[in-house]
Amino acid sequence: MLDMALTTGVMHVTVGNVAMWLIGLFFIYLAIRKNYEPLLLIPIGFGILIVNLPLTFLMEQGRGLLWRFYHYGLEWEIIPPLIFLGLGAMTDFGPMIANPKTLILGAGAQFGVYVAFFGALILGFNVREACSIGIIGGADGPTTIYTTVRLSPHLLGATAIAAYSYMSLVPIIQPPIMRFLTTEKERKIVMKQLRPVSKREKILFPLVTVMVICLIVPASAPLMAMFMLGNLFKECGGVRRLSDAAANELMNIVTILLGISVGATMSAEHFLKLQVICVFVMGIVAFAFSTAAGILLAKFMNLFSTEKINPLIGSAGVSAVPMAARVSQAMGSEADPKNFLLMHAMGPNVAGVIGTVVAAGVFIALAG
Amino acid sequence: MDNLTFGLSLIVVGMGGTLLSLYILTLLMNLLKKFFPYGKENENKEKSREEHRDD
């Protein structure tokens, strides 16, 4: 009778397992009830829940179902580039092409990545771990996952959850920093309407970008190439089916696999550690510094520019598309209801994605 | 080289590299605007439409 009982999972449940069930259920609750990144948090929460059921061996090397998803999807670096293909097919670079200065804001907002990286080094993490923690500041989930899998896979669950949690908390984290660093007068700056962008510019943009970025930072090629391929599908107009497939069906499938694979890495023995709390703390530091750097850079650019930039759009340089741009819009219209910043903020927002990929490429090249 | 020294150099190279890459892209975007302005493209489209009408 006892032997039979021992074959059930019930007899092997630990306190750690129960804690992880609660964490998994909490993520599912946040996703369903609060609508925090539901596309990711539901599969992640579910993955956490099932991987912490004893004797299921879902993550057993070479045999477990979730291990296969994780191994072939993430360790083989298939899923994040496919996510980028879909993102490219969904992204309109028009606002950024119309105002190329916003690319600089997207680069400036990567400052938090390096601050968190250095902070993590001071806290005692090694260089590869610090890179994975720093990249959270880019507020780009797939890039965080890609970098972590390459550099410190044991931190994957923590960095991925931190990135997606903070991305969904953008409307809470950013506004106080934005208010603190800008004056009422600056928040009221009305920007000139964006110029129309020609079709040829939009088609040439992904081709030029992939060549420039991959020549300068070759390690960013897997993500950048797929990102720009997706965008070329969208803009060329000749492959509507491929563009739609990348942006919809493929994107949905890889999102499921990504979420459940990330959740599956969060077993009690890997997740319930002091190190994970440090990752979360450094993640929010990274986020705050990225937001601040974007705003301060916009203010700095205003010193030399005749066409003033509303500094609120600088904070959109953290990737979190389109949430960060929406926050800029909300803050701008709070200061002046007639001020519409959304399209202006989309420039640094999508530039931030490129900036984060470049930062990740530098980390992988130098620390990988 | 210890971790912190390496970290500092990585910050300089990383931030510099990110800014440089995106600055180069900015310059290229300006060139694209110069070579393929919106108005000209539209004029060409209009012309080709008119030619089709003539046919």
GROMACS .gro file of C-alpha atoms in nm:
model
  423
    1MET     CA    1   0.000   0.000   0.000
    2LEU     CA    2   0.285   0.237   0.098
    3ASP     CA    3   0.476   0.146  -0.218
    4MET     CA    4   0.172   0.237  -0.423
    5ALA     CA    5   0.133   0.566  -0.238
    6LEU     CA    6   0.496   0.647  -0.306
    7THR     CA    7   0.436   0.624  -0.680
    8THR     CA    8   0.193   0.917  -0.658
    9GLY     CA    9   0.309   1.275  -0.660
   10VAL     CA   10   0.120   1.357  -0.342
   11MET     CA   11   0.379   1.187  -0.120
   12HIS     CA   12   0.662   1.391  -0.273
   13VAL     CA   13   0.521   1.742  -0.249
   14THR     CA   14   0.763   1.983  -0.081
   15VAL     CA   15   0.715   2.328   0.069
   16GLY     CA   16   0.908   2.464  -0.229
   17ASN     CA   17   0.662   2.301  -0.470
   18VAL     CA   18   0.368   2.459  -0.290
   19ALA     CA   19   0.539   2.800  -0.296
   20MET     CA   20   0.592   2.766  -0.670
   21TRP     CA   21   0.230   2.661  -0.726
   22LEU     CA   22   0.126   2.980  -0.551
   23ILE     CA   23   0.362   3.184  -0.767
   24GLY     CA   24   0.230   3.016  -1.082
   25LEU     CA   25  -0.130   3.073  -0.978
   26PHE     CA   26  -0.046   3.435  -0.891
   27PHE     CA   27   0.084   3.494  -1.244
   28ILE     CA   28  -0.226   3.335  -1.392
   29TYR     CA   29  -0.438   3.557  -1.165
   30LEU     CA   30  -0.246   3.870  -1.272
   31ALA     CA   31  -0.286   3.776  -1.637
   32ILE     CA   32  -0.658   3.702  -1.622
   33ARG     CA   33  -0.778   3.947  -1.360
   34LYS     CA   34  -0.540   4.240  -1.410
   35ASN     CA   35  -0.463   4.180  -1.779
   36TYR     CA   36  -0.085   4.197  -1.716
   37GLU     CA   37   0.081   4.055  -2.029
   38PRO     CA   38  -0.176   3.770  -2.044
   39LEU     CA   39  -0.033   3.618  -2.363
   40LEU     CA   40   0.287   3.540  -2.178
   41LEU     CA   41   0.191   3.518  -1.812
   42ILE     CA   42  -0.077   3.252  -1.861
   43PRO     CA   43   0.155   2.997  -2.029
   44ILE     CA   44   0.440   3.094  -1.794
   45GLY     CA   45   0.219   3.056  -1.486
   46PHE     CA   46   0.085   2.726  -1.615
   47GLY     CA   47   0.437   2.606  -1.690
   48ILE     CA   48   0.545   2.691  -1.335
   49LEU     CA   49   0.246   2.505  -1.195
   50ILE     CA   50   0.297   2.180  -1.386
   51VAL     CA   51   0.675   2.165  -1.366
   52ASN     CA   52   0.645   2.174  -0.987
   53LEU     CA   53   0.414   1.873  -0.973
   54PRO     CA   54   0.635   1.595  -0.837
   55LEU     CA   55   0.718   1.286  -1.046
   56THR     CA   56   0.585   1.433  -1.369
   57PHE     CA   57   0.942   1.460  -1.504
   58LEU     CA   58   0.830   1.718  -1.756
   59MET     CA   59   1.173   1.876  -1.750
   60GLU     CA   60   1.371   1.554  -1.738
   61GLN     CA   61   1.663   1.586  -1.974
   62GLY     CA   62   1.613   1.395  -2.298
   63ARG     CA   63   1.265   1.273  -2.208
   64GLY     CA   64   1.035   1.539  -2.064
   65LEU     CA   65   0.790   1.715  -2.293
   66LEU     CA   66   0.868   2.062  -2.159
   67TRP     CA   67   1.240   1.988  -2.171
   68ARG     CA   68   1.200   1.925  -2.543
   69PHE     CA   69   1.022   2.256  -2.591
   70TYR     CA   70   1.293   2.428  -2.389
   71HIS     CA   71   1.584   2.247  -2.551
   72TYR     CA   72   1.479   2.271  -2.913
   73GLY     CA   73   1.299   2.603  -2.882
   74LEU     CA   74   1.519   2.810  -2.654
   75GLU     CA   75   1.855   2.637  -2.623
   76TRP     CA   76   1.866   2.594  -2.999
   77GLU     CA   77   1.774   2.963  -3.023
   78ILE     CA   78   1.474   2.904  -3.247
   79ILE     CA   79   1.189   3.072  -3.060
   80PRO     CA   80   1.323   3.426  -2.986
   81PRO     CA   81   1.423   3.489  -3.349
   82LEU     CA   82   1.081   3.365  -3.465
   83ILE     CA   83   0.916   3.603  -3.219
   84PHE     CA   84   1.124   3.878  -3.376
   85LEU     CA   85   1.005   3.775  -3.721
   86GLY     CA   86   0.649   3.827  -3.602
   87LEU     CA   87   0.736   4.154  -3.430
   88GLY     CA   88   0.893   4.281  -3.750
   89ALA     CA   89   0.578   4.196  -3.942
   90MET     CA   90   0.375   4.391  -3.687
   91THR     CA   91   0.598   4.697  -3.654
   92ASP     CA   92   0.554   5.023  -3.839
   93PHE     CA   93   0.888   5.203  -3.851
   94GLY     CA   94   0.726   5.501  -4.022
   95PRO     CA   95   0.735   5.739  -3.722
   96MET     CA   96   1.101   5.658  -3.664
   97ILE     CA   97   1.197   5.702  -4.030
   98ALA     CA   98   1.008   6.031  -4.033
   99ASN     CA   99   1.211   6.160  -3.740
  100PRO     CA  100   1.546   5.974  -3.734
  101LYS     CA  101   1.659   6.168  -3.426
  102THR     CA  102   1.438   5.937  -3.226
  103LEU     CA  103   1.681   5.654  -3.300
  104ILE     CA  104   1.928   5.828  -3.071
  105LEU     CA  105   1.666   5.835  -2.796
  106GLY     CA  106   1.621   5.461  -2.841
  107ALA     CA  107   1.995   5.418  -2.799
  108GLY     CA  108   2.013   5.649  -2.496
  109ALA     CA  109   1.742   5.455  -2.320
  110GLN     CA  110   1.976   5.154  -2.315
  111PHE     CA  111   2.181   5.329  -2.046
  112GLY     CA  112   1.983   5.148  -1.776
  113VAL     CA  113   2.096   4.818  -1.924
  114TYR     CA  114   2.458   4.908  -1.847
  115VAL     CA  115   2.381   5.056  -1.505
  116ALA     CA  116   2.206   4.735  -1.401
  117PHE     CA  117   2.487   4.531  -1.554
  118PHE     CA  118   2.742   4.713  -1.341
  119GLY     CA  119   2.517   4.697  -1.033
  120ALA     CA  120   2.488   4.321  -1.076
  121LEU     CA  121   2.867   4.292  -1.098
  122ILE     CA  122   2.900   4.485  -0.772
  123LEU     CA  123   2.643   4.254  -0.612
  124GLY     CA  124   2.871   3.962  -0.692
  125PHE     CA  125   2.718   3.816  -1.006
  126ASN     CA  126   2.970   3.706  -1.268
  127VAL     CA  127   2.999   3.893  -1.599
  128ARG     CA  128   2.771   3.658  -1.795
  129GLU     CA  129   2.501   3.671  -1.527
  130ALA     CA  130   2.533   4.049  -1.503
  131CYS     CA  131   2.476   4.078  -1.880
  132SER     CA  132   2.156   3.875  -1.855
  133ILE     CA  133   2.034   4.090  -1.567
  134GLY     CA  134   2.129   4.418  -1.733
  135ILE     CA  135   1.940   4.341  -2.052
  136ILE     CA  136   1.613   4.340  -1.853
  137GLY     CA  137   1.644   4.721  -1.867
  138GLY     CA  138   1.580   4.706  -2.240
  139ALA     CA  139   1.224   4.596  -2.155
  140ASP     CA  140   1.228   4.347  -2.437
  141GLY     CA  141   1.121   3.997  -2.338
  142PRO     CA  142   1.250   3.791  -2.633
  143THR     CA  143   1.588   3.968  -2.629
  144THR     CA  144   1.619   3.911  -2.254
  145ILE     CA  145   1.540   3.543  -2.303
  146TYR     CA  146   1.779   3.510  -2.596
  147THR     CA  147   2.064   3.674  -2.405
  148THR     CA  148   2.002   3.475  -2.089
  149VAL     CA  149   1.988   3.143  -2.270
  150ARG     CA  150   2.320   3.226  -2.435
  151LEU     CA  151   2.497   3.358  -2.127
  152SER     CA  152   2.341   3.223  -1.807
  153PRO     CA  153   2.056   2.980  -1.868
  154HIS     CA  154   2.013   2.909  -1.496
  155LEU     CA  155   1.873   3.263  -1.456
  156LEU     CA  156   1.624   3.228  -1.741
  157GLY     CA  157   1.306   3.204  -1.533
  158ALA     CA  158   1.397   3.502  -1.316
  159THR     CA  159   1.509   3.735  -1.596
  160ALA     CA  160   1.216   3.648  -1.821
  161ILE     CA  161   0.961   3.699  -1.546
  162ALA     CA  162   1.129   4.023  -1.438
  163ALA     CA  163   1.131   4.155  -1.797
  164TYR     CA  164   0.768   4.071  -1.866
  165SER     CA  165   0.649   4.185  -1.523
  166TYR     CA  166   0.818   4.522  -1.552
  167MET     CA  167   0.696   4.560  -1.910
  168SER     CA  168   0.341   4.521  -1.790
  169LEU     CA  169   0.411   4.764  -1.504
  170VAL     CA  170   0.538   5.039  -1.736
  171PRO     CA  171   0.230   5.259  -1.666
  172ILE     CA  172   0.312   5.240  -1.295
  173ILE     CA  173   0.694   5.259  -1.300
  174GLN     CA  174   0.751   5.532  -1.557
  175PRO     CA  175   0.515   5.824  -1.474
  176PRO     CA  176   0.675   5.923  -1.139
  177ILE     CA  177   1.020   5.929  -1.302
  178MET     CA  178   0.882   6.129  -1.596
  179ARG     CA  179   0.719   6.384  -1.366
  180PHE     CA  180   1.032   6.415  -1.154
  181LEU     CA  181   1.265   6.479  -1.448
  182THR     CA  182   1.051   6.719  -1.653
  183THR     CA  183   0.897   7.058  -1.591
  184GLU     CA  184   0.536   7.145  -1.671
  185LYS     CA  185   0.662   7.364  -1.956
  186GLU     CA  186   0.864   7.077  -2.108
  187ARG     CA  187   0.570   6.839  -2.086
  188LYS     CA  188   0.364   7.091  -2.284
  189ILE     CA  189   0.605   7.107  -2.578
  190VAL     CA  190   0.407   7.044  -2.895
  191MET     CA  191   0.605   6.864  -3.160
  192LYS     CA  192   0.581   6.930  -3.531
  193GLN     CA  193   0.362   6.688  -3.722
  194LEU     CA  194   0.560   6.396  -3.866
  195ARG     CA  195   0.633   6.406  -4.238
  196PRO     CA  196   0.483   6.135  -4.458
  197VAL     CA  197   0.725   5.851  -4.535
  198SER     CA  198   0.758   5.712  -4.884
  199LYS     CA  199   0.700   5.346  -4.959
  200ARG     CA  200   1.056   5.309  -5.089
  201GLU     CA  201   1.199   5.441  -4.764
  202LYS     CA  202   0.993   5.185  -4.573
  203ILE     CA  203   1.109   4.901  -4.798
  204LEU     CA  204   1.474   5.005  -4.790
  205PHE     CA  205   1.478   5.060  -4.414
  206PRO     CA  206   1.490   4.690  -4.311
  207LEU     CA  207   1.754   4.617  -4.576
  208VAL     CA  208   1.978   4.905  -4.471
  209THR     CA  209   1.928   4.837  -4.101
  210VAL     CA  210   2.006   4.467  -4.115
  211MET     CA  211   2.325   4.536  -4.308
  212VAL     CA  212   2.446   4.819  -4.086
  213ILE     CA  213   2.366   4.656  -3.752
  214CYS     CA  214   2.490   4.311  -3.848
  215LEU     CA  215   2.813   4.453  -3.987
  216ILE     CA  216   2.880   4.649  -3.668
  217VAL     CA  217   2.748   4.393  -3.416
  218PRO     CA  218   2.740   4.052  -3.591
  219ALA     CA  219   2.629   3.877  -3.271
  220SER     CA  220   2.294   4.052  -3.297
  221ALA     CA  221   2.230   3.895  -3.639
  222PRO     CA  222   1.982   3.619  -3.542
  223LEU     CA  223   1.740   3.862  -3.383
  224MET     CA  224   1.803   4.160  -3.609
  225ALA     CA  225   1.786   3.957  -3.931
  226MET     CA  226   1.452   3.801  -3.841
  227PHE     CA  227   1.314   4.134  -3.717
  228MET     CA  228   1.398   4.305  -4.042
  229LEU     CA  229   1.284   4.012  -4.256
  230GLY     CA  230   0.942   4.031  -4.089
  231ASN     CA  231   0.932   4.403  -4.155
  232LEU     CA  232   1.032   4.356  -4.518
  233PHE     CA  233   0.744   4.106  -4.555
  234LYS     CA  234   0.511   4.372  -4.419
  235GLU     CA  235   0.637   4.669  -4.617
  236CYS     CA  236   0.707   4.517  -4.958
  237GLY     CA  237   0.340   4.436  -5.005
  238GLY     CA  238   0.414   4.136  -5.226
  239VAL     CA  239   0.398   3.862  -4.965
  240ARG     CA  240   0.087   3.939  -4.768
  241ARG     CA  241   0.040   3.572  -4.676
  242LEU     CA  242   0.387   3.546  -4.525
  243SER     CA  243   0.347   3.873  -4.342
  244ASP     CA  244   0.011   3.768  -4.198
  245ALA     CA  245   0.141   3.424  -4.103
  246ALA     CA  246   0.444   3.571  -3.925
  247ALA     CA  247   0.237   3.830  -3.740
  248ASN     CA  248  -0.048   3.600  -3.643
  249GLU     CA  249  -0.032   3.220  -3.658
  250LEU     CA  250   0.343   3.178  -3.620
  251MET     CA  251   0.363   3.446  -3.354
  252ASN     CA  252   0.084   3.281  -3.154
  253ILE     CA  253   0.239   2.936  -3.175
  254VAL     CA  254   0.586   3.046  -3.069
  255THR     CA  255   0.439   3.260  -2.791
  256ILE     CA  256   0.275   2.951  -2.642
  257LEU     CA  257   0.598   2.752  -2.666
  258LEU     CA  258   0.804   3.040  -2.529
  259GLY     CA  259   0.577   3.097  -2.231
  260ILE     CA  260   0.549   2.737  -2.127
  261SER     CA  261   0.923   2.675  -2.177
  262VAL     CA  262   1.014   2.974  -1.960
  263GLY     CA  263   0.768   2.867  -1.691
  264ALA     CA  264   0.911   2.517  -1.703
  265THR     CA  265   1.257   2.642  -1.602
  266MET     CA  266   1.114   2.769  -1.275
  267SER     CA  267   1.127   2.465  -1.054
  268ALA     CA  268   1.144   2.527  -0.679
  269GLU     CA  269   1.511   2.432  -0.653
  270HIS     CA  270   1.608   2.677  -0.927
  271PHE     CA  271   1.383   2.967  -0.841
  272LEU     CA  272   1.357   3.000  -0.464
  273LYS     CA  273   1.695   3.164  -0.412
  274LEU     CA  274   1.825   3.499  -0.289
  275GLN     CA  275   1.985   3.542  -0.630
  276VAL     CA  276   1.640   3.565  -0.790
  277ILE     CA  277   1.535   3.851  -0.560
  278CYS     CA  278   1.855   4.035  -0.663
  279VAL     CA  279   1.761   3.982  -1.028
  280PHE     CA  280   1.420   4.142  -0.968
  281VAL     CA  281   1.572   4.437  -0.778
  282MET     CA  282   1.834   4.500  -1.046
  283GLY     CA  283   1.566   4.464  -1.313
  284ILE     CA  284   1.368   4.755  -1.174
  285VAL     CA  285   1.688   4.959  -1.134
  286ALA     CA  286   1.762   4.894  -1.500
  287PHE     CA  287   1.413   4.997  -1.600
  288ALA     CA  288   1.420   5.317  -1.398
  289PHE     CA  289   1.759   5.422  -1.533
  290SER     CA  290   1.657   5.347  -1.891
  291THR     CA  291   1.348   5.564  -1.850
  292ALA     CA  292   1.550   5.845  -1.692
  293ALA     CA  293   1.827   5.827  -1.952
  294GLY     CA  294   1.580   5.856  -2.239
  295ILE     CA  295   1.421   6.166  -2.086
  296LEU     CA  296   1.754   6.330  -2.002
  297LEU     CA  297   1.891   6.261  -2.348
  298ALA     CA  298   1.585   6.426  -2.505
  299LYS     CA  299   1.644   6.729  -2.282
  300PHE     CA  300   2.011   6.732  -2.381
  301MET     CA  301   1.923   6.716  -2.751
  302ASN     CA  302   1.691   7.013  -2.701
  303LEU     CA  303   1.992   7.223  -2.603
  304PHE     CA  304   2.125   7.198  -2.958
  305SER     CA  305   1.810   7.158  -3.161
  306THR     CA  306   1.586   7.427  -3.308
  307GLU     CA  307   1.292   7.183  -3.330
  308LYS     CA  308   1.221   7.097  -2.969
  309ILE     CA  309   1.152   6.741  -2.861
  310ASN     CA  310   0.903   6.678  -2.585
  311PRO     CA  311   1.123   6.496  -2.329
  312LEU     CA  312   0.832   6.268  -2.241
  313ILE     CA  313   0.892   6.071  -2.562
  314GLY     CA  314   1.245   5.989  -2.443
  315SER     CA  315   1.106   5.746  -2.187
  316ALA     CA  316   0.949   5.546  -2.470
  317GLY     CA  317   1.303   5.447  -2.570
  318VAL     CA  318   1.265   5.146  -2.342
  319SER     CA  319   1.129   4.889  -2.585
  320ALA     CA  320   0.796   4.783  -2.425
  321VAL     CA  321   0.601   4.845  -2.746
  322PRO     CA  322   0.351   5.013  -2.751
  323MET     CA  323   0.292   5.052  -2.378
  324ALA     CA  324   0.579   5.298  -2.320
  325ALA     CA  325   0.461   5.516  -2.610
  326ARG     CA  326   0.110   5.516  -2.467
  327VAL     CA  327   0.245   5.632  -2.131
  328SER     CA  328   0.422   5.923  -2.305
  329GLN     CA  329   0.096   6.011  -2.479
  330ALA     CA  330  -0.100   5.994  -2.152
  331MET     CA  331   0.151   6.214  -1.967
  332GLY     CA  332   0.163   6.462  -2.254
  333SER     CA  333  -0.213   6.497  -2.278
  334GLU     CA  334  -0.231   6.529  -1.899
  335ALA     CA  335  -0.015   6.843  -1.927
  336ASP     CA  336  -0.194   6.970  -2.237
  337PRO     CA  337  -0.507   6.785  -2.358
  338LYS     CA  338  -0.441   6.905  -2.713
  339ASN     CA  339  -0.095   6.753  -2.726
  340PHE     CA  340  -0.075   6.425  -2.918
  341LEU     CA  341   0.259   6.253  -2.863
  342LEU     CA  342   0.171   5.894  -2.949
  343MET     CA  343   0.315   5.883  -3.300
  344HIS     CA  344   0.620   6.082  -3.193
  345ALA     CA  345   0.676   5.839  -2.906
  346MET     CA  346   0.647   5.538  -3.136
  347GLY     CA  347   0.978   5.648  -3.295
  348PRO     CA  348   1.197   5.600  -2.986
  349ASN     CA  349   0.979   5.306  -2.888
  350VAL     CA  350   1.065   5.095  -3.194
  351ALA     CA  351   1.418   5.238  -3.196
  352GLY     CA  352   1.447   5.101  -2.842
  353VAL     CA  353   1.387   4.749  -2.975
  354ILE     CA  354   1.677   4.792  -3.218
  355GLY     CA  355   1.889   4.946  -2.940
  356THR     CA  356   1.823   4.655  -2.706
  357VAL     CA  357   1.913   4.402  -2.974
  358VAL     CA  358   2.239   4.588  -3.036
  359ALA     CA  359   2.313   4.596  -2.660
  360ALA     CA  360   2.240   4.222  -2.641
  361GLY     CA  361   2.469   4.160  -2.938
  362VAL     CA  362   2.750   4.351  -2.766
  363PHE     CA  363   2.702   4.148  -2.447
  364ILE     CA  364   2.702   3.818  -2.634
  365ALA     CA  365   3.005   3.915  -2.841
  366LEU     CA  366   3.214   4.031  -2.548
  367ALA     CA  367   3.097   3.808  -2.264
  368GLY     CA  368   2.973   3.501  -2.450
  369MET     CA  369   4.152   4.185  -1.572
  370ASP     CA  370   3.910   4.170  -1.280
  371ASN     CA  371   3.533   4.165  -1.321
  372LEU     CA  372   3.475   4.532  -1.243
  373THR     CA  373   3.743   4.659  -1.481
  374PHE     CA  374   3.609   4.433  -1.753
  375GLY     CA  375   3.258   4.552  -1.667
  376LEU     CA  376   3.357   4.916  -1.701
  377SER     CA  377   3.519   4.860  -2.038
  378LEU     CA  378   3.214   4.663  -2.151
  379ILE     CA  379   2.992   4.957  -2.051
  380VAL     CA  380   3.201   5.199  -2.256
  381VAL     CA  381   3.217   4.969  -2.559
  382GLY     CA  382   2.854   4.864  -2.527
  383MET     CA  383   2.698   5.206  -2.480
  384GLY     CA  384   2.935   5.356  -2.737
  385GLY     CA  385   2.860   5.077  -2.984
  386THR     CA  386   2.484   5.114  -2.938
  387LEU     CA  387   2.495   5.491  -2.983
  388LEU     CA  388   2.730   5.466  -3.281
  389SER     CA  389   2.522   5.199  -3.459
  390LEU     CA  390   2.201   5.393  -3.420
  391TYR     CA  391   2.369   5.722  -3.511
  392ILE     CA  392   2.490   5.567  -3.838
  393LEU     CA  393   2.135   5.449  -3.900
  394THR     CA  394   2.013   5.803  -3.839
  395LEU     CA  395   2.248   5.933  -4.107
  396LEU     CA  396   2.132   5.665  -4.348
  397MET     CA  397   1.767   5.747  -4.277
  398ASN     CA  398   1.839   6.106  -4.372
  399LEU     CA  399   1.999   5.987  -4.694
  400LEU     CA  400   1.697   5.769  -4.773
  401LYS     CA  401   1.475   6.073  -4.725
  402LYS     CA  402   1.693   6.270  -4.963
  403PHE     CA  403   1.699   6.005  -5.237
  404PHE     CA  404   1.342   5.883  -5.205
  405PRO     CA  405   1.129   6.177  -5.096
  406TYR     CA  406   0.761   6.119  -5.043
  407GLY     CA  407   0.644   6.378  -5.295
  408LYS     CA  408   0.856   6.247  -5.579
  409GLU     CA  409   0.731   5.891  -5.532
  410ASN     CA  410   0.373   6.014  -5.541
  411GLU     CA  411   0.441   6.217  -5.855
  412ASN     CA  412   0.583   5.905  -6.022
  413LYS     CA  413   0.274   5.708  -5.922
  414GLU     CA  414   0.050   5.980  -6.065
  415LYS     CA  415   0.251   5.979  -6.389
  416SER     CA  416   0.226   5.603  -6.429
  417ARG     CA  417  -0.147   5.618  -6.357
  418GLU     CA  418  -0.188   5.882  -6.626
  419GLU     CA  419   0.017   5.675  -6.871
  420HIS     CA  420  -0.210   5.378  -6.803
  421ARG     CA  421  -0.511   5.598  -6.866
  422ASP     CA  422  -0.362   5.712  -7.199
  423ASP     CA  423  -0.312   5.348  -7.299
   0.00000   0.00000   0.00000
